[in-house]
Amino acid sequence: MASPNSRVSAADTEAAAWHARLGVRSVSTRTIEEFFAWRAAPANAEAYRRVEKAWAATGGLGGDPQIQAAVAEAMNRRGGLGLKARYRKTLFAFAAATAVVALGLGAWLWSDSRSLISTAVGEQRVVQLADGSTVRLDTGSTIRVRLGEDERRIELDRGQALFTVAHDPGRPFIVDAGKTEVTAVGTVFDVRRMGGAVRVTLVEGAVDVTAASGAAPSRMRAGERARVTAAGLSTRIVDTAKATSWTDGRLVFEDTPLREAVAEVNRYLEDPIALEDAVMADVPVNGVFRVGDRAAFASAAADGLGLEARAQADGTLLLSRRINN
């Protein structure tokens, strides 16, 4: 009779290795592209599909010899997928703790099933979900992920995220942001929570936006932005490249009131910018800035708006009107 190790396919072993490789806090775009290239092979795709089944039955995996064998083989491999010591340690920790981490995307799959992914102030993060969808989280954001057999549901607790949805007509992709629900099948869209409002920007495809429980959904088309408040839903046409420029690490302002521009810049800062004079709040700002670059924004305000920047004891950078002597 064959031993468990002999029954482990190369795809299973590589899937276990991918689990460890992707189970770190920061995953590069190149790594994600390499994963997609690996998963393009039918045998690898089948191993990947087994991941979702495995996570759906987490209670019965502890004694599965094939899964344990895949874990052991992945931990002992060298080269190939570049399973370095820190990845082997990550894989071992998950295996020892739950015995259900042998195949697939590791920490991201673990997050998928019991769901909480966050970014700190100034941090952006790309997360690969088990269904092939990608979520790019902006600064200070939190999502909860639940991938089921009939639907894929994401709760945006705070902040902003860009969703690139893998096509799966049998499992709609739903984002809940407070009382607002956005439903897609395969598309690219951005959702941001802004106090009591929710903003949805559609980059590709189509989505249905439901403003409140029981309300009729509104269909959005590519290039539209919807704003949902207690008063209802309104839409307008936007330049999606500029509207989602944060995904490239840029903030684009076009005749944006200074108070709004400052508030946007502050989302990425531990030590914020403050306006001393409310009279300046509505002065229009134009420019493109790197996220988190407080000095560049303050310098532009000083040169273009006649302001001066003064550092405060608490770390705040105060913008005030320049007084000419």
Short mmCIF file of C-alpha atoms in Angstrom, two decimals:
data_model
loop_
_atom_site.label_atom_id
_atom_site.label_comp_id
_atom_site.label_asym_id
_atom_site.label_seq_id
_atom_site.Cartn_x
_atom_site.Cartn_y
_atom_site.Cartn_z
CA MET A 1 0.00 0.00 0.00
CA ALA A 2 1.35 3.42 -0.95
CA SER A 3 2.42 5.73 1.83
CA PRO A 4 0.74 9.13 2.23
CA ASN A 5 3.87 10.84 0.86
CA SER A 6 3.72 8.84 -2.35
CA ARG A 7 0.18 10.01 -2.98
CA VAL A 8 1.10 13.69 -2.79
CA SER A 9 1.17 15.25 -6.24
CA ALA A 10 3.61 17.96 -7.27
CA ALA A 11 0.65 20.34 -7.53
CA ASP A 12 -0.32 19.64 -3.92
CA THR A 13 3.22 20.21 -2.73
CA GLU A 14 3.57 23.43 -4.71
CA ALA A 15 0.19 24.61 -3.44
CA ALA A 16 1.43 24.10 0.11
CA ALA A 17 4.56 26.06 -0.75
CA TRP A 18 2.45 28.86 -2.20
CA HIS A 19 0.54 28.87 1.04
CA ALA A 20 3.72 29.78 2.88
CA ARG A 21 5.01 32.19 0.24
CA LEU A 22 1.82 34.23 0.23
CA GLY A 23 1.33 33.93 3.96
CA VAL A 24 3.38 37.01 4.75
CA ARG A 25 2.17 40.53 5.45
CA SER A 26 3.39 42.16 2.24
CA VAL A 27 2.97 40.40 -1.11
CA SER A 28 4.44 42.00 -4.23
CA THR A 29 2.65 42.37 -7.54
CA ARG A 30 5.30 40.15 -9.11
CA THR A 31 4.56 37.38 -6.62
CA ILE A 32 0.85 37.58 -7.39
CA GLU A 33 1.59 37.41 -11.14
CA GLU A 34 3.80 34.36 -10.56
CA PHE A 35 1.00 32.73 -8.61
CA PHE A 36 -1.48 33.30 -11.46
CA ALA A 37 1.03 31.83 -13.93
CA TRP A 38 1.41 28.76 -11.71
CA ARG A 39 -2.35 28.37 -11.29
CA ALA A 40 -2.89 28.50 -15.09
CA ALA A 41 -1.90 24.83 -15.32
CA PRO A 42 -5.00 22.59 -14.99
CA ALA A 43 -3.42 20.36 -12.34
CA ASN A 44 -2.47 23.37 -10.28
CA ALA A 45 -5.92 24.90 -10.71
CA GLU A 46 -7.45 21.65 -9.47
CA ALA A 47 -5.14 21.68 -6.43
CA TYR A 48 -6.22 25.26 -5.82
CA ARG A 49 -9.90 24.30 -6.01
CA ARG A 50 -9.25 21.68 -3.37
CA VAL A 51 -8.20 24.50 -1.08
CA GLU A 52 -11.71 25.92 -0.96
CA LYS A 53 -13.16 22.49 -0.25
CA ALA A 54 -10.58 21.99 2.49
CA TRP A 55 -11.46 25.25 4.17
CA ALA A 56 -15.15 24.44 3.93
CA ALA A 57 -14.48 21.32 5.98
CA THR A 58 -11.84 22.53 8.41
CA GLY A 59 -13.11 20.34 11.21
CA GLY A 60 -12.10 17.11 9.47
CA LEU A 61 -8.63 17.88 8.19
CA GLY A 62 -6.56 17.24 11.27
CA GLY A 63 -6.12 13.55 10.48
CA ASP A 64 -5.86 13.80 6.70
CA PRO A 65 -2.53 12.07 5.89
CA GLN A 66 -2.32 13.53 2.38
CA ILE A 67 -2.61 17.07 3.69
CA GLN A 68 -0.07 16.40 6.43
CA ALA A 69 2.27 14.86 3.85
CA ALA A 70 1.95 17.91 1.61
CA VAL A 71 2.81 20.12 4.55
CA ALA A 72 5.87 18.04 5.40
CA GLU A 73 7.10 17.88 1.82
CA ALA A 74 6.62 21.63 1.27
CA MET A 75 8.51 22.37 4.48
CA ASN A 76 11.43 20.19 3.37
CA ARG A 77 11.72 21.53 -0.17
CA ARG A 78 14.47 23.89 -1.30
CA GLY A 79 14.42 26.14 -4.36
CA GLY A 80 11.50 25.78 -6.75
CA LEU A 81 9.10 28.33 -5.36
CA GLY A 82 11.80 29.86 -3.17
CA LEU A 83 10.50 28.53 0.15
CA LYS A 84 12.88 30.34 2.49
CA ALA A 85 13.25 29.69 6.19
CA ARG A 86 10.74 32.31 7.24
CA TYR A 87 8.11 30.78 4.94
CA ARG A 88 8.74 27.27 6.27
CA LYS A 89 8.33 28.65 9.77
CA THR A 90 5.05 30.29 8.82
CA LEU A 91 3.77 27.09 7.24
CA PHE A 92 4.79 25.00 10.24
CA ALA A 93 3.07 27.37 12.65
CA PHE A 94 -0.22 27.15 10.79
CA ALA A 95 0.06 23.38 10.39
CA ALA A 96 0.76 22.82 14.05
CA ALA A 97 -2.04 25.13 15.13
CA THR A 98 -4.85 23.95 12.88
CA ALA A 99 -3.68 21.07 10.65
CA VAL A 100 -5.65 22.63 7.80
CA VAL A 101 -3.07 24.70 6.01
CA ALA A 102 -1.50 22.27 3.59
CA LEU A 103 -2.89 23.56 0.32
CA GLY A 104 -3.44 26.99 -1.16
CA LEU A 105 -2.97 30.58 -0.09
CA GLY A 106 -2.21 30.27 3.57
CA ALA A 107 -2.75 33.38 5.62
CA TRP A 108 -4.95 34.91 2.96
CA LEU A 109 -7.16 31.80 2.85
CA TRP A 110 -7.21 31.73 6.61
CA SER A 111 -8.33 35.34 6.54
CA ASP A 112 -10.91 34.47 3.91
CA SER A 113 -12.62 31.89 6.10
CA ARG A 114 -12.63 33.83 9.36
CA SER A 115 -12.08 37.24 7.92
CA LEU A 116 -10.30 40.28 9.18
CA ILE A 117 -7.71 42.19 7.15
CA SER A 118 -6.57 45.68 8.09
CA THR A 119 -4.08 48.38 7.13
CA ALA A 120 -2.47 50.91 9.44
CA VAL A 121 -2.32 54.65 8.80
CA GLY A 122 -0.10 55.22 5.75
CA GLU A 123 -0.15 51.54 4.75
CA GLN A 124 -1.54 50.08 1.54
CA ARG A 125 -1.89 46.36 1.00
CA VAL A 126 -2.84 43.94 -1.78
CA VAL A 127 -4.65 40.76 -0.77
CA GLN A 128 -5.23 37.76 -3.03
CA LEU A 129 -8.52 36.02 -2.16
CA ALA A 130 -9.10 32.29 -2.55
CA ASP A 131 -11.55 32.81 -5.44
CA GLY A 132 -8.94 34.63 -7.54
CA SER A 133 -10.23 38.12 -6.73
CA THR A 134 -7.85 40.84 -5.56
CA VAL A 135 -8.47 43.49 -2.92
CA ARG A 136 -6.23 46.55 -2.65
CA LEU A 137 -6.74 48.21 0.74
CA ASP A 138 -5.99 51.88 1.24
CA THR A 139 -4.68 53.51 4.41
CA GLY A 140 -6.53 52.85 7.68
CA SER A 141 -8.92 50.28 6.21
CA THR A 142 -10.51 47.07 7.49
CA ILE A 143 -12.41 44.37 5.63
CA ARG A 144 -14.03 41.11 6.71
CA VAL A 145 -14.14 38.32 4.14
CA ARG A 146 -16.60 35.44 3.85
CA LEU A 147 -16.34 33.18 0.81
CA GLY A 148 -19.21 30.72 0.61
CA GLU A 149 -20.49 28.27 -1.96
CA ASP A 150 -23.35 30.57 -3.04
CA GLU A 151 -21.86 34.04 -2.59
CA ARG A 152 -18.69 35.95 -1.80
CA ARG A 153 -19.30 38.68 0.78
CA ILE A 154 -16.91 41.40 1.95
CA GLU A 155 -17.69 43.82 4.77
CA LEU A 156 -15.87 47.14 4.52
CA ASP A 157 -15.79 48.24 8.15
CA ARG A 158 -13.76 51.38 7.50
CA GLY A 159 -11.59 53.06 4.91
CA GLN A 160 -11.34 52.28 1.22
CA ALA A 161 -10.62 49.34 -1.06
CA LEU A 162 -10.39 48.57 -4.77
CA PHE A 163 -11.90 45.22 -5.73
CA THR A 164 -10.87 43.30 -8.85
CA VAL A 165 -13.44 40.52 -8.97
CA ALA A 166 -12.87 37.08 -10.50
CA HIS A 167 -15.76 36.15 -12.79
CA ASP A 168 -18.07 33.60 -11.19
CA PRO A 169 -21.77 34.05 -12.13
CA GLY A 170 -22.80 31.37 -9.67
CA ARG A 171 -21.33 33.26 -6.72
CA PRO A 172 -22.05 36.99 -6.72
CA PHE A 173 -19.42 39.22 -5.11
CA ILE A 174 -21.06 41.51 -2.55
CA VAL A 175 -19.47 44.37 -0.62
CA ASP A 176 -21.31 45.68 2.44
CA ALA A 177 -20.41 49.19 3.58
CA GLY A 178 -22.75 50.04 6.42
CA LYS A 179 -26.26 49.97 4.98
CA THR A 180 -24.96 50.15 1.41
CA GLU A 181 -24.58 46.95 -0.61
CA VAL A 182 -22.61 46.67 -3.87
CA THR A 183 -23.11 43.51 -5.94
CA ALA A 184 -20.89 42.41 -8.84
CA VAL A 185 -20.10 39.27 -10.82
CA GLY A 186 -16.80 40.13 -12.53
CA THR A 187 -15.67 43.74 -12.47
CA VAL A 188 -13.36 46.38 -10.94
CA PHE A 189 -14.74 48.90 -8.47
CA ASP A 190 -13.70 51.11 -5.57
CA VAL A 191 -15.65 51.55 -2.34
CA ARG A 192 -14.93 54.12 0.35
CA ARG A 193 -16.66 54.81 3.65
CA MET A 194 -16.71 58.51 4.50
CA GLY A 195 -18.41 59.07 7.85
CA GLY A 196 -22.09 58.52 7.20
CA ALA A 197 -21.62 58.37 3.43
CA VAL A 198 -20.41 55.65 1.06
CA ARG A 199 -18.74 56.35 -2.28
CA VAL A 200 -18.61 53.76 -5.08
CA THR A 201 -16.49 54.26 -8.21
CA LEU A 202 -16.93 51.79 -11.05
CA VAL A 203 -13.83 51.23 -13.18
CA GLU A 204 -14.92 48.25 -15.30
CA GLY A 205 -18.06 46.19 -15.79
CA ALA A 206 -21.31 46.83 -13.94
CA VAL A 207 -22.48 46.70 -10.34
CA ASP A 208 -25.78 47.07 -8.53
CA VAL A 209 -25.81 49.47 -5.57
CA THR A 210 -28.50 49.11 -2.92
CA ALA A 211 -28.73 52.16 -0.67
CA ALA A 212 -30.66 50.57 2.18
CA SER A 213 -32.20 47.30 3.21
CA GLY A 214 -35.20 46.58 1.00
CA ALA A 215 -34.44 49.39 -1.47
CA ALA A 216 -34.39 48.69 -5.19
CA PRO A 217 -30.82 48.37 -6.55
CA SER A 218 -29.37 50.98 -8.91
CA ARG A 219 -27.25 49.74 -11.80
CA MET A 220 -23.93 51.55 -12.29
CA ARG A 221 -21.92 51.68 -15.51
CA ALA A 222 -18.18 52.00 -15.96
CA GLY A 223 -16.96 55.55 -15.40
CA GLU A 224 -19.66 56.42 -12.88
CA ARG A 225 -19.29 57.35 -9.22
CA ALA A 226 -22.17 56.94 -6.78
CA ARG A 227 -22.49 58.70 -3.43
CA VAL A 228 -24.85 57.14 -0.94
CA THR A 229 -26.10 59.13 2.06
CA ALA A 230 -29.14 59.07 4.32
CA ALA A 231 -30.81 61.31 1.74
CA GLY A 232 -30.39 58.77 -1.05
CA LEU A 233 -28.11 57.91 -3.96
CA SER A 234 -26.64 60.23 -6.59
CA THR A 235 -24.27 59.46 -9.48
CA ARG A 236 -21.93 61.40 -11.75
CA ILE A 237 -19.31 60.71 -14.40
CA VAL A 238 -15.66 60.74 -13.25
CA ASP A 239 -12.20 60.13 -14.65
CA THR A 240 -11.60 56.70 -13.11
CA ALA A 241 -7.81 56.91 -13.51
CA LYS A 242 -7.76 60.03 -11.36
CA ALA A 243 -10.45 58.74 -9.03
CA THR A 244 -8.38 55.64 -8.24
CA SER A 245 -4.96 57.30 -8.38
CA TRP A 246 -4.41 56.30 -4.74
CA THR A 247 -3.75 52.76 -6.00
CA ASP A 248 -0.62 54.15 -7.70
CA GLY A 249 0.36 56.07 -4.57
CA ARG A 250 -0.82 59.44 -5.90
CA LEU A 251 -3.39 62.02 -4.84
CA VAL A 252 -4.82 64.18 -7.62
CA PHE A 253 -6.48 67.49 -6.77
CA GLU A 254 -8.37 69.56 -9.32
CA ASP A 255 -9.90 72.72 -7.88
CA THR A 256 -10.28 70.83 -4.62
CA PRO A 257 -11.04 73.04 -1.60
CA LEU A 258 -7.95 73.28 0.61
CA ARG A 259 -9.78 71.81 3.62
CA GLU A 260 -10.72 68.71 1.59
CA ALA A 261 -7.21 68.36 0.17
CA VAL A 262 -5.72 68.61 3.67
CA ALA A 263 -8.19 66.01 4.97
CA GLU A 264 -7.22 63.64 2.14
CA VAL A 265 -3.49 64.09 2.72
CA ASN A 266 -4.01 63.53 6.45
CA ARG A 267 -5.47 60.08 5.86
CA TYR A 268 -1.91 58.87 5.20
CA LEU A 269 -0.18 60.75 8.04
CA GLU A 270 0.48 59.96 11.68
CA ASP A 271 1.29 63.65 12.25
CA PRO A 272 -1.40 65.65 10.44
CA ILE A 273 -1.59 69.01 8.72
CA ALA A 274 -3.89 71.64 10.24
CA LEU A 275 -5.30 74.91 8.88
CA GLU A 276 -5.04 77.86 11.20
CA ASP A 277 -7.27 80.20 9.23
CA ALA A 278 -10.75 79.02 8.21
CA VAL A 279 -10.81 81.75 5.56
CA MET A 280 -8.35 79.66 3.52
CA ALA A 281 -10.46 76.50 3.74
CA ASP A 282 -12.23 76.93 0.41
CA VAL A 283 -9.23 78.09 -1.64
CA PRO A 284 -8.92 75.70 -4.62
CA VAL A 285 -5.93 73.38 -4.78
CA ASN A 286 -4.50 71.81 -7.95
CA GLY A 287 -1.68 69.30 -8.13
CA VAL A 288 -0.50 65.72 -7.90
CA PHE A 289 1.17 64.50 -4.70
CA ARG A 290 2.62 61.27 -3.43
CA VAL A 291 0.61 59.76 -0.59
CA GLY A 292 2.25 60.39 2.76
CA ASP A 293 4.46 63.21 1.47
CA ARG A 294 3.55 65.90 3.96
CA ALA A 295 6.55 68.09 3.18
CA ALA A 296 5.78 68.28 -0.56
CA PHE A 297 2.16 69.27 0.06
CA ALA A 298 3.14 71.92 2.61
CA SER A 299 5.80 73.30 0.27
CA ALA A 300 3.32 73.55 -2.60
CA ALA A 301 0.82 75.30 -0.33
CA ALA A 302 3.49 77.76 0.74
CA ASP A 303 4.63 78.52 -2.82
CA GLY A 304 1.24 78.52 -4.54
CA LEU A 305 -1.13 79.82 -1.89
CA GLY A 306 1.03 82.19 0.07
CA LEU A 307 1.00 80.06 3.21
CA GLU A 308 3.68 79.17 5.69
CA ALA A 309 4.11 75.90 7.53
CA ARG A 310 5.09 75.76 11.19
CA ALA A 311 5.78 72.55 13.11
CA GLN A 312 3.96 72.27 16.44
CA ALA A 313 5.10 70.55 19.61
CA ASP A 314 2.62 67.70 19.11
CA GLY A 315 3.94 66.96 15.60
CA THR A 316 1.15 68.77 13.74
CA LEU A 317 2.18 70.94 10.78
CA LEU A 318 0.20 74.17 10.94
CA LEU A 319 -0.57 76.03 7.70
CA SER A 320 -1.28 79.73 8.12
CA ARG A 321 -1.34 82.83 5.95
CA ARG A 322 2.07 84.32 5.43
CA ILE A 323 2.46 87.70 7.06
CA ASN A 324 4.67 90.05 5.06
CA ASN A 325 6.66 92.44 7.17
#
